[in-house]
Amino acid sequence: DGGITQSPKYLFRKEGQNVTLSCEQNLNHDAMYWYRQDPGQGLRLIYYSQIVNDFQKGDIAEGYSVSREKKESFPLTVTSAQKNPTAFYLCASSNPGMGASEKLFFGSGTQLSVL
Amino acid sequence: RKEVEQDPGPFNVPEGATVAFNCTYSNSASQSFFWYRQDCRKEPKLLMSVYSSGNEDGRFTAQLNRASQYISLLIRDSKLSDSATYLCAVNKAAGNKLTFGGGTRVLVKP
């Protein structure tokens, strides 16, 4: 079945540590996104990529980094510069420009907590 | 003013009743509008797209008011399983950089 896979489901970070969240899709979508969700709040865009080897900052990119070396993969690194990383992280993909089909498909999320 | 705003609720709804809530957006150039449903600690799932002419899917009706810059979602004959957070999402232009509202929490009670 086609879909988006995020791993791990739960992740714990120590102070000063970098951690990487995995996101893989087999939907052949061009665009991929990372969102952060804090309790009781909506989704905020961290980074997005519309094509391989290219990505742009979203609204809250500070303290995060990404890469897009392959179409199907868009890993997110939460660096030690991100002072408040505890949140629910959601990866999504889409095929922009498909008209009515330009909608997001989400992975099941990663809950990141600080030890 | 936030780009996309929603009443956080919760909306406490008796089972079988009708509930409606809005989502306002600030950018008049916005092109695409969506409603997502999110259960606690799960990923959002697309409920429906919102078209200019309005659209209906079973017990759910979505409408767009461009003049007042808001979209609405109406749920008829509420079921216990409709309890969730409903997120609206707005696209400024083609390219699909969606901006989400903070969500409206709906609690359907027996």
mmCIF file of C-alpha atoms in Angstrom:
data_model
loop_
_atom_site.group_PDB
_atom_site.id
_atom_site.type_symbol
_atom_site.label_atom_id
_atom_site.label_comp_id
_atom_site.label_asym_id
_atom_site.label_seq_id
_atom_site.Cartn_x
_atom_site.Cartn_y
_atom_site.Cartn_z
ATOM 1 C CA ASP A 1 0.000 0.000 0.000
ATOM 2 C CA GLY A 2 1.200 3.505 -0.777
ATOM 3 C CA GLY A 3 1.746 5.886 2.071
ATOM 4 C CA ILE A 4 4.052 7.905 4.256
ATOM 5 C CA THR A 5 6.088 6.278 6.989
ATOM 6 C CA GLN A 6 7.525 8.206 9.893
ATOM 7 C CA SER A 7 9.910 6.758 12.419
ATOM 8 C CA PRO A 8 10.355 6.463 15.260
ATOM 9 C CA LYS A 9 6.923 6.934 16.792
ATOM 10 C CA TYR A 10 8.474 8.213 20.035
ATOM 11 C CA LEU A 11 11.892 9.838 20.423
ATOM 12 C CA PHE A 12 13.723 11.229 23.426
ATOM 13 C CA ARG A 13 16.444 13.819 23.169
ATOM 14 C CA LYS A 14 19.066 14.713 25.716
ATOM 15 C CA GLU A 15 20.185 18.295 26.196
ATOM 16 C CA GLY A 16 22.623 19.364 23.494
ATOM 17 C CA GLN A 17 21.921 16.361 21.295
ATOM 18 C CA ASN A 18 20.948 16.368 17.634
ATOM 19 C CA VAL A 19 18.252 13.894 16.623
ATOM 20 C CA THR A 20 16.925 12.925 13.198
ATOM 21 C CA LEU A 21 13.335 12.068 12.368
ATOM 22 C CA SER A 22 12.766 9.850 9.363
ATOM 23 C CA CYS A 23 10.073 10.349 6.706
ATOM 24 C CA GLU A 24 9.695 8.076 3.678
ATOM 25 C CA GLN A 25 6.932 8.082 1.061
ATOM 26 C CA ASN A 26 6.153 5.718 -1.801
ATOM 27 C CA LEU A 27 3.397 7.833 -3.325
ATOM 28 C CA ASN A 28 5.759 9.282 -5.955
ATOM 29 C CA HIS A 29 4.901 12.755 -4.677
ATOM 30 C CA ASP A 30 7.158 15.641 -5.616
ATOM 31 C CA ALA A 31 6.548 17.804 -2.544
ATOM 32 C CA MET A 32 7.248 16.955 1.078
ATOM 33 C CA TYR A 33 6.724 18.938 4.264
ATOM 34 C CA TRP A 34 7.544 18.963 7.957
ATOM 35 C CA TYR A 35 5.103 20.419 10.466
ATOM 36 C CA ARG A 36 5.337 20.866 14.199
ATOM 37 C CA GLN A 37 2.287 20.664 16.461
ATOM 38 C CA ASP A 38 2.262 21.781 20.078
ATOM 39 C CA PRO A 39 -0.498 20.640 22.470
ATOM 40 C CA GLY A 40 -3.837 22.230 21.689
ATOM 41 C CA GLN A 41 -2.466 24.089 18.708
ATOM 42 C CA GLY A 42 -2.472 23.827 14.958
ATOM 43 C CA LEU A 43 0.318 22.822 12.607
ATOM 44 C CA ARG A 44 3.253 25.117 11.937
ATOM 45 C CA LEU A 45 5.438 24.631 8.869
ATOM 46 C CA ILE A 46 9.124 23.970 9.545
ATOM 47 C CA TYR A 47 10.567 23.157 6.105
ATOM 48 C CA TYR A 48 9.230 22.061 2.752
ATOM 49 C CA SER A 49 10.668 20.685 -0.446
ATOM 50 C CA GLN A 50 8.984 20.839 -3.828
ATOM 51 C CA ILE A 51 11.631 18.888 -5.721
ATOM 52 C CA VAL A 52 14.665 16.717 -5.070
ATOM 53 C CA ASN A 53 17.787 18.605 -3.940
ATOM 54 C CA ASP A 54 15.798 21.723 -3.130
ATOM 55 C CA PHE A 55 14.024 22.878 0.028
ATOM 56 C CA GLN A 56 12.775 26.107 1.616
ATOM 57 C CA LYS A 57 12.334 27.348 5.144
ATOM 58 C CA GLY A 58 8.860 27.456 6.548
ATOM 59 C CA ASP A 59 7.621 29.665 9.355
ATOM 60 C CA ILE A 60 9.680 28.141 12.186
ATOM 61 C CA ALA A 61 12.879 26.772 10.610
ATOM 62 C CA GLU A 62 15.334 27.952 13.278
ATOM 63 C CA GLY A 63 16.975 25.027 15.059
ATOM 64 C CA TYR A 64 16.039 22.520 12.356
ATOM 65 C CA SER A 65 17.699 21.199 9.206
ATOM 66 C CA VAL A 66 16.556 18.960 6.348
ATOM 67 C CA SER A 67 17.859 17.243 3.251
ATOM 68 C CA ARG A 68 16.157 15.971 0.096
ATOM 69 C CA GLU A 69 18.632 13.717 -1.656
ATOM 70 C CA LYS A 70 15.972 11.292 -2.828
ATOM 71 C CA LYS A 71 12.412 11.893 -3.953
ATOM 72 C CA GLU A 72 11.007 9.460 -1.419
ATOM 73 C CA SER A 73 12.927 10.672 1.646
ATOM 74 C CA PHE A 74 12.872 13.931 3.625
ATOM 75 C CA PRO A 75 14.591 13.539 7.015
ATOM 76 C CA LEU A 76 14.371 16.286 9.642
ATOM 77 C CA THR A 77 17.193 16.951 12.097
ATOM 78 C CA VAL A 78 16.348 18.711 15.323
ATOM 79 C CA THR A 79 19.571 20.388 16.362
ATOM 80 C CA SER A 80 20.777 21.472 19.789
ATOM 81 C CA ALA A 81 19.964 25.039 18.737
ATOM 82 C CA GLN A 82 16.249 24.210 19.018
ATOM 83 C CA LYS A 83 15.697 25.062 22.678
ATOM 84 C CA ASN A 84 12.109 23.863 22.926
ATOM 85 C CA PRO A 85 11.900 20.741 20.757
ATOM 86 C CA THR A 86 9.179 18.882 22.643
ATOM 87 C CA ALA A 87 6.303 18.566 20.174
ATOM 88 C CA PHE A 88 4.469 16.251 17.788
ATOM 89 C CA TYR A 89 6.177 16.263 14.390
ATOM 90 C CA LEU A 90 4.225 15.490 11.237
ATOM 91 C CA CYS A 91 5.609 14.775 7.788
ATOM 92 C CA ALA A 92 3.398 15.183 4.731
ATOM 93 C CA SER A 93 3.594 14.905 0.973
ATOM 94 C CA SER A 94 1.598 16.101 -2.000
ATOM 95 C CA ASN A 95 1.631 16.530 -5.745
ATOM 96 C CA PRO A 96 1.304 20.285 -6.261
ATOM 97 C CA GLY A 97 -0.277 21.510 -9.418
ATOM 98 C CA MET A 98 -2.703 18.626 -9.642
ATOM 99 C CA GLY A 99 -5.659 20.965 -9.214
ATOM 100 C CA ALA A 100 -8.276 19.425 -6.988
ATOM 101 C CA SER A 101 -5.760 16.808 -5.954
ATOM 102 C CA GLU A 102 -3.394 19.245 -4.293
ATOM 103 C CA LYS A 103 -4.005 17.946 -0.822
ATOM 104 C CA LEU A 104 -1.640 16.729 1.863
ATOM 105 C CA PHE A 105 -1.113 13.147 2.922
ATOM 106 C CA PHE A 106 0.319 12.820 6.416
ATOM 107 C CA GLY A 107 2.501 10.296 8.162
ATOM 108 C CA SER A 108 1.469 9.057 11.601
ATOM 109 C CA GLY A 109 3.791 11.456 13.413
ATOM 110 C CA THR A 110 6.731 11.375 15.814
ATOM 111 C CA GLN A 111 6.413 12.559 19.407
ATOM 112 C CA LEU A 112 9.714 14.119 20.464
ATOM 113 C CA SER A 113 10.400 14.727 24.139
ATOM 114 C CA VAL A 114 13.384 16.161 25.981
ATOM 115 C CA LEU A 115 14.922 14.151 28.812
ATOM 116 C CA ARG B 1 -4.036 38.919 13.169
ATOM 117 C CA LYS B 2 -3.236 35.272 12.444
ATOM 118 C CA GLU B 3 -3.399 34.126 8.829
ATOM 119 C CA VAL B 4 -5.942 31.439 9.647
ATOM 120 C CA GLU B 5 -8.046 31.517 12.820
ATOM 121 C CA GLN B 6 -10.462 29.116 14.434
ATOM 122 C CA ASP B 7 -12.500 29.086 17.629
ATOM 123 C CA PRO B 8 -10.681 26.460 19.721
ATOM 124 C CA GLY B 9 -13.893 25.296 21.432
ATOM 125 C CA PRO B 10 -14.681 22.828 22.760
ATOM 126 C CA PHE B 11 -18.098 22.652 21.205
ATOM 127 C CA ASN B 12 -20.125 20.299 23.392
ATOM 128 C CA VAL B 13 -22.773 18.757 21.158
ATOM 129 C CA PRO B 14 -25.605 16.400 22.122
ATOM 130 C CA GLU B 15 -25.682 13.283 20.020
ATOM 131 C CA GLY B 16 -27.978 13.822 17.035
ATOM 132 C CA ALA B 17 -27.682 17.604 17.098
ATOM 133 C CA THR B 18 -26.208 19.905 14.461
ATOM 134 C CA VAL B 19 -23.009 21.855 15.028
ATOM 135 C CA ALA B 20 -21.344 24.452 12.835
ATOM 136 C CA PHE B 21 -18.153 26.418 13.149
ATOM 137 C CA ASN B 22 -16.083 28.773 11.044
ATOM 138 C CA CYS B 23 -12.520 29.411 10.013
ATOM 139 C CA THR B 24 -11.433 32.897 9.004
ATOM 140 C CA TYR B 25 -8.477 33.676 6.749
ATOM 141 C CA SER B 26 -6.668 36.949 6.229
ATOM 142 C CA ASN B 27 -5.284 36.657 2.695
ATOM 143 C CA SER B 28 -7.911 37.547 0.113
ATOM 144 C CA ALA B 29 -5.774 35.870 -2.568
ATOM 145 C CA SER B 30 -6.216 32.448 -0.982
ATOM 146 C CA GLN B 31 -7.195 29.842 -3.524
ATOM 147 C CA SER B 32 -7.737 26.451 -1.914
ATOM 148 C CA PHE B 33 -9.492 25.532 1.282
ATOM 149 C CA PHE B 34 -9.697 22.275 3.181
ATOM 150 C CA TRP B 35 -11.130 20.757 6.335
ATOM 151 C CA TYR B 36 -9.075 18.098 8.134
ATOM 152 C CA ARG B 37 -10.111 15.914 11.035
ATOM 153 C CA GLN B 38 -7.547 15.062 13.715
ATOM 154 C CA ASP B 39 -7.987 12.580 16.534
ATOM 155 C CA CYS B 40 -5.860 12.931 19.649
ATOM 156 C CA ARG B 41 -2.167 12.322 18.895
ATOM 157 C CA LYS B 42 -2.940 11.090 15.386
ATOM 158 C CA GLU B 43 -2.222 12.559 11.989
ATOM 159 C CA PRO B 44 -4.761 14.898 10.371
ATOM 160 C CA LYS B 45 -6.906 13.274 7.722
ATOM 161 C CA LEU B 46 -8.572 15.145 4.914
ATOM 162 C CA LEU B 47 -12.282 15.478 5.565
ATOM 163 C CA MET B 48 -13.226 17.533 2.542
ATOM 164 C CA SER B 49 -12.110 20.213 0.156
ATOM 165 C CA VAL B 50 -14.147 23.404 0.112
ATOM 166 C CA TYR B 51 -15.337 24.650 -3.247
ATOM 167 C CA SER B 52 -16.727 28.046 -4.166
ATOM 168 C CA SER B 53 -20.166 26.574 -4.690
ATOM 169 C CA GLY B 54 -20.062 24.743 -1.370
ATOM 170 C CA ASN B 55 -20.060 20.997 -1.064
ATOM 171 C CA GLU B 56 -21.692 18.259 0.899
ATOM 172 C CA ASP B 57 -20.496 14.811 1.886
ATOM 173 C CA GLY B 58 -23.077 12.857 3.819
ATOM 174 C CA ARG B 59 -23.676 14.634 7.117
ATOM 175 C CA PHE B 60 -20.933 17.178 6.478
ATOM 176 C CA THR B 61 -21.404 20.453 4.593
ATOM 177 C CA ALA B 62 -18.642 22.918 3.829
ATOM 178 C CA GLN B 63 -19.113 26.435 2.526
ATOM 179 C CA LEU B 64 -16.877 29.273 1.420
ATOM 180 C CA ASN B 65 -17.674 32.946 1.902
ATOM 181 C CA ARG B 66 -15.084 34.909 -0.050
ATOM 182 C CA ALA B 67 -16.592 38.306 0.731
ATOM 183 C CA SER B 68 -16.200 37.785 4.472
ATOM 184 C CA GLN B 69 -13.150 35.525 4.098
ATOM 185 C CA TYR B 70 -14.239 32.493 6.005
ATOM 186 C CA ILE B 71 -15.089 28.855 5.464
ATOM 187 C CA SER B 72 -17.547 26.885 7.513
ATOM 188 C CA LEU B 73 -18.180 23.260 8.413
ATOM 189 C CA LEU B 74 -21.576 21.972 9.465
ATOM 190 C CA ILE B 75 -22.119 18.517 10.923
ATOM 191 C CA ARG B 76 -25.684 17.188 11.000
ATOM 192 C CA ASP B 77 -26.984 14.346 13.136
ATOM 193 C CA SER B 78 -23.765 14.290 15.191
ATOM 194 C CA LYS B 79 -22.375 10.894 16.140
ATOM 195 C CA LEU B 80 -20.164 10.090 19.116
ATOM 196 C CA SER B 81 -17.470 9.206 16.582
ATOM 197 C CA ASP B 82 -17.490 12.795 15.282
ATOM 198 C CA SER B 83 -15.653 13.864 18.448
ATOM 199 C CA ALA B 84 -12.322 15.190 17.200
ATOM 200 C CA THR B 85 -10.441 18.361 16.405
ATOM 201 C CA TYR B 86 -11.280 19.916 13.057
ATOM 202 C CA LEU B 87 -8.489 21.832 11.367
ATOM 203 C CA CYS B 88 -8.990 24.196 8.486
ATOM 204 C CA ALA B 89 -6.208 24.724 5.971
ATOM 205 C CA VAL B 90 -5.779 27.472 3.418
ATOM 206 C CA ASN B 91 -3.485 27.674 0.411
ATOM 207 C CA LYS B 92 -2.268 31.112 -0.631
ATOM 208 C CA ALA B 93 -1.595 30.058 -4.186
ATOM 209 C CA ALA B 94 -0.727 27.113 -6.340
ATOM 210 C CA GLY B 95 2.264 25.347 -4.851
ATOM 211 C CA ASN B 96 0.403 23.936 -1.908
ATOM 212 C CA LYS B 97 2.063 25.701 1.019
ATOM 213 C CA LEU B 98 -0.874 25.192 3.319
ATOM 214 C CA THR B 99 -1.432 27.284 6.428
ATOM 215 C CA PHE B 100 -3.431 25.609 9.184
ATOM 216 C CA GLY B 101 -5.732 27.038 11.773
ATOM 217 C CA GLY B 102 -5.377 26.076 15.428
ATOM 218 C CA GLY B 103 -8.288 23.670 15.240
ATOM 219 C CA THR B 104 -11.790 23.499 16.707
ATOM 220 C CA ARG B 105 -12.437 20.756 19.212
ATOM 221 C CA VAL B 106 -15.837 19.054 19.023
ATOM 222 C CA LEU B 107 -17.132 16.769 21.761
ATOM 223 C CA VAL B 108 -20.298 14.806 21.002
ATOM 224 C CA LYS B 109 -21.986 13.516 24.138
ATOM 225 C CA PRO B 110 -24.769 10.944 24.611
#
